[in-house]
mmCIF file with all atom_site columns, C-alpha atoms in Angstrom:
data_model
loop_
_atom_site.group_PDB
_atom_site.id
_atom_site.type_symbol
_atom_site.label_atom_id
_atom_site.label_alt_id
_atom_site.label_comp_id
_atom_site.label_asym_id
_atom_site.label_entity_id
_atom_site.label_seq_id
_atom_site.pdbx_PDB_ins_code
_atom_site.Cartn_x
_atom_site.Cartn_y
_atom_site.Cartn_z
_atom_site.occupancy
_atom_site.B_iso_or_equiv
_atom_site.pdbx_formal_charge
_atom_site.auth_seq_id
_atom_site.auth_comp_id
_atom_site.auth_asym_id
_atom_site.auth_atom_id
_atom_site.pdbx_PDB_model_num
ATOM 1   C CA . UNK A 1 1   ? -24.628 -16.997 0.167   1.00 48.00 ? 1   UNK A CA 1
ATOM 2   C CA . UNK A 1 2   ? -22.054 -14.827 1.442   1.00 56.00 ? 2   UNK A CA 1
ATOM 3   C CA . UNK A 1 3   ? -18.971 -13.958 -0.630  1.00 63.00 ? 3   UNK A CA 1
ATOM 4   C CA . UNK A 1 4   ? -16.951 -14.610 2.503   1.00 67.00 ? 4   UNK A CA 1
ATOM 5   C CA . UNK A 1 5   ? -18.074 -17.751 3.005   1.00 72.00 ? 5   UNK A CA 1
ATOM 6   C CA . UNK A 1 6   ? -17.208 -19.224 -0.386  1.00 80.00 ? 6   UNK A CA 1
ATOM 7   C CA . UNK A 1 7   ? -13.599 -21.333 -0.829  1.00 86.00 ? 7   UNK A CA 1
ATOM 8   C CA . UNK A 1 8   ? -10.264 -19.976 -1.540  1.00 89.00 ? 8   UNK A CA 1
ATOM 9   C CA . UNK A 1 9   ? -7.084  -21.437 -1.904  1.00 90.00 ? 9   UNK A CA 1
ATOM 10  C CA . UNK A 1 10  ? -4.068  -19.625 -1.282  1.00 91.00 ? 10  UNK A CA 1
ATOM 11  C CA . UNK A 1 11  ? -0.748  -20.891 -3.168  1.00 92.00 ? 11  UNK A CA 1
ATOM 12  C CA . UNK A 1 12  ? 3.061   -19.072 -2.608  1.00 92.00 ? 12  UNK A CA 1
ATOM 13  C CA . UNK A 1 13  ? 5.219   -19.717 -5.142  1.00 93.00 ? 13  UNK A CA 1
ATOM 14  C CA . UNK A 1 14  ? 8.818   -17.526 -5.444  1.00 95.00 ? 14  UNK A CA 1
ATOM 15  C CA . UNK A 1 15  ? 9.582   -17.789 -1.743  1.00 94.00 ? 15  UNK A CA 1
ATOM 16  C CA . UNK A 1 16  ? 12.400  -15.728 -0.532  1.00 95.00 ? 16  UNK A CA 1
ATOM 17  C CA . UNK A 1 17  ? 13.757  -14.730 3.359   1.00 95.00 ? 17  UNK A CA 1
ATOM 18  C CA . UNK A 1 18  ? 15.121  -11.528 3.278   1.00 93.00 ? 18  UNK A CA 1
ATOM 19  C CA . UNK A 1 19  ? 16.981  -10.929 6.151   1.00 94.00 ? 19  UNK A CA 1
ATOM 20  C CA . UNK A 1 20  ? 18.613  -7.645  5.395   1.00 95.00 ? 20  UNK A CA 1
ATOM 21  C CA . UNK A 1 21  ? 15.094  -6.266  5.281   1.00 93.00 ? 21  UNK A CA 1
ATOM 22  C CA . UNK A 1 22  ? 13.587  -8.510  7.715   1.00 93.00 ? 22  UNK A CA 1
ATOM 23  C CA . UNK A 1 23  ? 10.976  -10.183 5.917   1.00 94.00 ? 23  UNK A CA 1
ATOM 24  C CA . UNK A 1 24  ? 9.606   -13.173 3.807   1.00 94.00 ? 24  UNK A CA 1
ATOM 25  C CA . UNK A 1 25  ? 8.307   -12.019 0.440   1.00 94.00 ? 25  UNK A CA 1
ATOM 26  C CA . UNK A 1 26  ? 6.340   -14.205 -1.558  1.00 94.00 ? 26  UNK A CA 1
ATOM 27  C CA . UNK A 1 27  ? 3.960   -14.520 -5.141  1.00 96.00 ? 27  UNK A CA 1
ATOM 28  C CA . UNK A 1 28  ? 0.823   -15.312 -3.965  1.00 94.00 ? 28  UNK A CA 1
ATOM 29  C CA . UNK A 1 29  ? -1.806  -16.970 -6.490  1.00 95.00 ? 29  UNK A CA 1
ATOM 30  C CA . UNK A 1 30  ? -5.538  -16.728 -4.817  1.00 93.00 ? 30  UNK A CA 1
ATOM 31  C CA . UNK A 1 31  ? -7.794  -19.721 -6.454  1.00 93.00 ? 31  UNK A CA 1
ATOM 32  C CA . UNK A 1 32  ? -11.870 -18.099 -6.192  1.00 91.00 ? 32  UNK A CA 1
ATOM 33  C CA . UNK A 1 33  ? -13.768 -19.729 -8.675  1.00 90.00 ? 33  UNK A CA 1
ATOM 34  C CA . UNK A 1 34  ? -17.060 -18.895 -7.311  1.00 87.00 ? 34  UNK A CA 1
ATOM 35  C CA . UNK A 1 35  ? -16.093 -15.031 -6.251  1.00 87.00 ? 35  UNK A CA 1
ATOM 36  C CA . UNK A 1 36  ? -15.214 -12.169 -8.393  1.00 89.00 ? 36  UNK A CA 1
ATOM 37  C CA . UNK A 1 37  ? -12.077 -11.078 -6.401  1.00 88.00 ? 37  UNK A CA 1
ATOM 38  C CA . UNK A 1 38  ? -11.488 -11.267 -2.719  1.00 90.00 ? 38  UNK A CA 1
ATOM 39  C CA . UNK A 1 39  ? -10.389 -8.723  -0.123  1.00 91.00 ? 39  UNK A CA 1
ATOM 40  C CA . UNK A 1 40  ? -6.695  -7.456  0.812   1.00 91.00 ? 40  UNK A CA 1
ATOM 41  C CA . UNK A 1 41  ? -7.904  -8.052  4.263   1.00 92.00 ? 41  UNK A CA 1
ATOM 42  C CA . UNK A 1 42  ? -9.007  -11.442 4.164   1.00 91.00 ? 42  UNK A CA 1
ATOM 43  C CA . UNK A 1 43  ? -5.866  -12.373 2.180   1.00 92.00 ? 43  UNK A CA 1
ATOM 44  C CA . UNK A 1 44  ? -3.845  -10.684 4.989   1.00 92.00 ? 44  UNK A CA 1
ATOM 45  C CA . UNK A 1 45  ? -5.288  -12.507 7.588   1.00 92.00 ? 45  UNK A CA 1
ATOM 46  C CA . UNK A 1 46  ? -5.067  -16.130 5.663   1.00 91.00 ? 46  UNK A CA 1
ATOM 47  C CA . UNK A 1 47  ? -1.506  -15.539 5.115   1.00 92.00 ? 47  UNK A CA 1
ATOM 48  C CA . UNK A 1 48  ? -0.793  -14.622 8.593   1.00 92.00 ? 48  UNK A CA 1
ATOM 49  C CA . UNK A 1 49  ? -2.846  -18.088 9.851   1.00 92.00 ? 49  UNK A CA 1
ATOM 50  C CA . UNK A 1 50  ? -0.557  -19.500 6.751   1.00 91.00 ? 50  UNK A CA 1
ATOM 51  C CA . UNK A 1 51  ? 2.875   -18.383 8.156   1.00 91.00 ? 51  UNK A CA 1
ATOM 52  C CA . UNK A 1 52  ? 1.791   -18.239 11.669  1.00 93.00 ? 52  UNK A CA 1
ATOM 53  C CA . UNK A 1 53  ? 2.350   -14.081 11.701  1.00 91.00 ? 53  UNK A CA 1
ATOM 54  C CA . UNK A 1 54  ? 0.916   -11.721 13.634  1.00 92.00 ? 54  UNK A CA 1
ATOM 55  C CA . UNK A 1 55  ? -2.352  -10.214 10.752  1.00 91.00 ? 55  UNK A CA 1
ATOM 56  C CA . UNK A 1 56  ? -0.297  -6.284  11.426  1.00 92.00 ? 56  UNK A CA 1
ATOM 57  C CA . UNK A 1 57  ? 3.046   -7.809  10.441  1.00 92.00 ? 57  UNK A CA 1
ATOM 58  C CA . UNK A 1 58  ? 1.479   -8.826  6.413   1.00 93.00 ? 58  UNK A CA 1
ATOM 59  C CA . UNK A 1 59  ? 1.620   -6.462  3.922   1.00 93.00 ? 59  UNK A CA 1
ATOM 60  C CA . UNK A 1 60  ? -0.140  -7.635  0.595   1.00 94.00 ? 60  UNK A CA 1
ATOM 61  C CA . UNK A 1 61  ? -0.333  -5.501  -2.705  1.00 94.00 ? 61  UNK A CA 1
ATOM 62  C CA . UNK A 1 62  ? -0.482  -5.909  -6.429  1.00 93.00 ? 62  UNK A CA 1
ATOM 63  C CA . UNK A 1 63  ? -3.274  -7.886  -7.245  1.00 93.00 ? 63  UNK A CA 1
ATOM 64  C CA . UNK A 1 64  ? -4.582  -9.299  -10.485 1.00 94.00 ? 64  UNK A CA 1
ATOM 65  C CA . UNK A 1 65  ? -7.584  -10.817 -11.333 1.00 93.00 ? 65  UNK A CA 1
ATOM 66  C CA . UNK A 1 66  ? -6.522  -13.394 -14.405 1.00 92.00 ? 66  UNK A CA 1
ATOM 67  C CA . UNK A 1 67  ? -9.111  -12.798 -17.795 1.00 93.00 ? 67  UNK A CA 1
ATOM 68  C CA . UNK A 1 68  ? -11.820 -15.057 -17.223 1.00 90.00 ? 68  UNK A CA 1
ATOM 69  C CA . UNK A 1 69  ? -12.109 -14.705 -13.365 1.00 87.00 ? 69  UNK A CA 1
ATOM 70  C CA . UNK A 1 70  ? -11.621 -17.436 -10.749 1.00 89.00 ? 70  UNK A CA 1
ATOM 71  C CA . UNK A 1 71  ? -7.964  -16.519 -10.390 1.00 93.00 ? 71  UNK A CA 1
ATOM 72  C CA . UNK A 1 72  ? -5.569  -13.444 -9.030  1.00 93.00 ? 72  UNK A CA 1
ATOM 73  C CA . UNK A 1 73  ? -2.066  -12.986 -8.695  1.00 95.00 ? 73  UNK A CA 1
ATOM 74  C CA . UNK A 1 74  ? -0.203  -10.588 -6.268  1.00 94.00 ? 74  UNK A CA 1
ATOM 75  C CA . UNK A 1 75  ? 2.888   -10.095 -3.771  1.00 96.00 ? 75  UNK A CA 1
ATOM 76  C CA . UNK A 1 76  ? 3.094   -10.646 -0.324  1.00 94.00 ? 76  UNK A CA 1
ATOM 77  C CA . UNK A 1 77  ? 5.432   -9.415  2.418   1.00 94.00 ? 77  UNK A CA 1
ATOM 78  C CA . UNK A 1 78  ? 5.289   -10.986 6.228   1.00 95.00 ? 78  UNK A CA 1
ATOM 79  C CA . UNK A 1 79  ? 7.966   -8.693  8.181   1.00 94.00 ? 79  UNK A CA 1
ATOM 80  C CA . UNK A 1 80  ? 9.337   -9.982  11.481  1.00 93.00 ? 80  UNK A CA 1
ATOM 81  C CA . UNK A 1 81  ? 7.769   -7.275  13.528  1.00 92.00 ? 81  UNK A CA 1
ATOM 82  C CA . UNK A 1 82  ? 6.043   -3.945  13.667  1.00 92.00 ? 82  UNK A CA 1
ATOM 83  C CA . UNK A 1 83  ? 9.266   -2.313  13.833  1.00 93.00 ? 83  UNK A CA 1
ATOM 84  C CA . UNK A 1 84  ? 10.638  -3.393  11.031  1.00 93.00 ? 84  UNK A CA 1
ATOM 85  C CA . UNK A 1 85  ? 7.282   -2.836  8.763   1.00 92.00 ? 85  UNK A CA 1
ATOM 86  C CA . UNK A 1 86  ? 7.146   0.549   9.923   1.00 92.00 ? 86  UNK A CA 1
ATOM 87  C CA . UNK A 1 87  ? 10.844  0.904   9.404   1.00 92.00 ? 87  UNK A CA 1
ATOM 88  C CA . UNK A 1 88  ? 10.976  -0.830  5.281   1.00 92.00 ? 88  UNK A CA 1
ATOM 89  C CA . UNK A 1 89  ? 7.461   -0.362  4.348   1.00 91.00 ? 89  UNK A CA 1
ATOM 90  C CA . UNK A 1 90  ? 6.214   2.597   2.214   1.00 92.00 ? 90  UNK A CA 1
ATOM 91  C CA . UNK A 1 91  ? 3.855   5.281   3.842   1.00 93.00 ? 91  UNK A CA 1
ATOM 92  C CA . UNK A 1 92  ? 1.008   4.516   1.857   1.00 92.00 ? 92  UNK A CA 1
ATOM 93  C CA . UNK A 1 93  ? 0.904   1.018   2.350   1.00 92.00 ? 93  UNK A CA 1
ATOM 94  C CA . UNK A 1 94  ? 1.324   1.525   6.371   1.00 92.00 ? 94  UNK A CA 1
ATOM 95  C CA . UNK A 1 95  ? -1.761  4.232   5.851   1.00 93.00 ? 95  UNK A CA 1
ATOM 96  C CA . UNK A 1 96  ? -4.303  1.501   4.175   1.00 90.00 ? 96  UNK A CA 1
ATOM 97  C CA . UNK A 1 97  ? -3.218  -0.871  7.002   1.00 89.00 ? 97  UNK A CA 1
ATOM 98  C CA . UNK A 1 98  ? -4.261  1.780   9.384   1.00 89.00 ? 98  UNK A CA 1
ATOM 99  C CA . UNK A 1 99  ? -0.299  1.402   10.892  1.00 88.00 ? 99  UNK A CA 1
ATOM 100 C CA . UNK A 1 100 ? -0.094  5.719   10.180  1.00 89.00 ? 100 UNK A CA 1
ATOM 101 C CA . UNK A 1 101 ? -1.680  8.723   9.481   1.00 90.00 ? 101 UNK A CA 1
ATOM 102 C CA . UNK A 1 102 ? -2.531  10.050  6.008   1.00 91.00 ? 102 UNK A CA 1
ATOM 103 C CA . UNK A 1 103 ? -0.099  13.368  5.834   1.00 90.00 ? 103 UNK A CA 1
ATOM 104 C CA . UNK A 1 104 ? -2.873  16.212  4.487   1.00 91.00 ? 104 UNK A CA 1
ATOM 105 C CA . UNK A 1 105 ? -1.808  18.117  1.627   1.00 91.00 ? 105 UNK A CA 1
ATOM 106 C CA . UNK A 1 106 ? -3.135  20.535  -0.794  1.00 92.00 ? 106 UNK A CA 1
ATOM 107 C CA . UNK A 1 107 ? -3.960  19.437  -4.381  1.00 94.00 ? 107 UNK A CA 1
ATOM 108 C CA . UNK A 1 108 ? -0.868  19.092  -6.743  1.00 95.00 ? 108 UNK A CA 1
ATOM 109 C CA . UNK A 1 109 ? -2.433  22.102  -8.929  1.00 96.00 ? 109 UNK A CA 1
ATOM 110 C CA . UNK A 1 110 ? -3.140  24.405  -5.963  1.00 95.00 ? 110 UNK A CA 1
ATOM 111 C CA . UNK A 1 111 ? 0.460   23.530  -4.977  1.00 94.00 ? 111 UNK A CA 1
ATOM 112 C CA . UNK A 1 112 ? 1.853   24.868  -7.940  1.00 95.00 ? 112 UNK A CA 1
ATOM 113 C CA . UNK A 1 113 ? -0.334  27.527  -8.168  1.00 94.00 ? 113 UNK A CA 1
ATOM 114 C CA . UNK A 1 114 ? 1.266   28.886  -5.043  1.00 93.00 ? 114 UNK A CA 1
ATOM 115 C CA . UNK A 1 115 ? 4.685   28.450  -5.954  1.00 92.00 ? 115 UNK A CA 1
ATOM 116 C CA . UNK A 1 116 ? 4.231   30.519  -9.655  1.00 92.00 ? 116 UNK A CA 1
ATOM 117 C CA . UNK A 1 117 ? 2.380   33.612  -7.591  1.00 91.00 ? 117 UNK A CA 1
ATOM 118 C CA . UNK A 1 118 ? 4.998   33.277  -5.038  1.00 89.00 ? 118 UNK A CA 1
ATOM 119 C CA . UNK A 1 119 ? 7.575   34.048  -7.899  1.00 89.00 ? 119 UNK A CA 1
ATOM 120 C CA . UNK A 1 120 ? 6.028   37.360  -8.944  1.00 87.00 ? 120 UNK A CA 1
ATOM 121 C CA . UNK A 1 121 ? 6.347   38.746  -4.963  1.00 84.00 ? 121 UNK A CA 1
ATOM 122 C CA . UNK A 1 122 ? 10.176  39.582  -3.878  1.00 77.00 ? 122 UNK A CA 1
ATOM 123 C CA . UNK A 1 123 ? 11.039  39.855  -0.091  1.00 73.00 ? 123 UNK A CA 1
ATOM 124 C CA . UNK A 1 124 ? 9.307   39.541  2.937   1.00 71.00 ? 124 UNK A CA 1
ATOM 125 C CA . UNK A 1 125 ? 5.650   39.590  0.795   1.00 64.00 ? 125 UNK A CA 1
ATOM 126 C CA . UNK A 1 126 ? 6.349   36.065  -0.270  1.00 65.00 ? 126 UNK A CA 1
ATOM 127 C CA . UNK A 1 127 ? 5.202   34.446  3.135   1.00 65.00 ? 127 UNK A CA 1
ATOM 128 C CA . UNK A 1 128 ? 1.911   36.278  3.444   1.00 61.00 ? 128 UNK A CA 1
ATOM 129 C CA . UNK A 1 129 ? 1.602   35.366  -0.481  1.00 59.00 ? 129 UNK A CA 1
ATOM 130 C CA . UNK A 1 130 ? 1.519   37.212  -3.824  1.00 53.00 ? 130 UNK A CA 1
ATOM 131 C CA . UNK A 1 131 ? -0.978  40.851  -3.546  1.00 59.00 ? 131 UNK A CA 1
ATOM 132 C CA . UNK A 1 132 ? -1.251  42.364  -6.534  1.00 60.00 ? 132 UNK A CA 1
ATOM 133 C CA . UNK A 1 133 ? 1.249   44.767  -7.419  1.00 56.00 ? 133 UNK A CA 1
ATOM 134 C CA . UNK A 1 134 ? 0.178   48.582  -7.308  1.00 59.00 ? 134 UNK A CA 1
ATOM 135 C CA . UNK A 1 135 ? 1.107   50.783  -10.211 1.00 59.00 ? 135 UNK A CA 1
#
């Protein structure tokens, strides 16, 4: 048996239409008693069949699986349009939804690292990075 296949019931409780930002936002309680958890995915793409939404236009986040199983609990957002998502929605969120591109960065620590040599190095050196001062 395929988890996919097994029954879930979605419930929205908390309903709100937020027009200043576009959207509806919604608590969204996921019944799987015979599943562990189910996908972000699959949830966007029920909700969307739910609210008659395009599946790009659903952001869903904050899942929790209740103690015990068979219930989770979480927050859903269906904006009016891919403009608007892109517009209200963090950057993070539109990366997992495959709506942007991850922005590549060095580590936090290497980050830093540069900035404190950078501070021993006065004028022009400081672009090119700190060399070791001669004596």
């Amino acid at each position: 048996m395929a988890d996919r296949e097994q029954p879930v019931t979605l419930r929205t409780r908390k309903f709100i239409r937020n027009p200043l930002l576009g959207r509806k936002q919604m608590v969204v309680d996921v019944l799987h008693p015979s599943r562990a958890n189910v996908s972000k995915d699959e949830l966007r793409s029920k909700l969307a069949e739910l609210y008659k939404a395009n599946k790009d236009t659903v952001s869903v986040f904050g899942f929790r699986t209740q103690y015990g199983g068979g219930k989770s609990t979480g927050f859903a957002l269906i904006y009016d349009s891919n403009e608007v998502m892109k517009k209200f929605e963090p950057h993070y969120r539109l990366v997992r939804y495959g709506q942007a591109t991850k922005i590549e960065k060095a580590s936090r620590q290497q980050r830093k690292q540069r900035k404190n040599r950078a501070k021993t190095v006065r004028g022009t050196a400081k672009t090119k990075g700190a060399e070791k001062k001669k004596k």
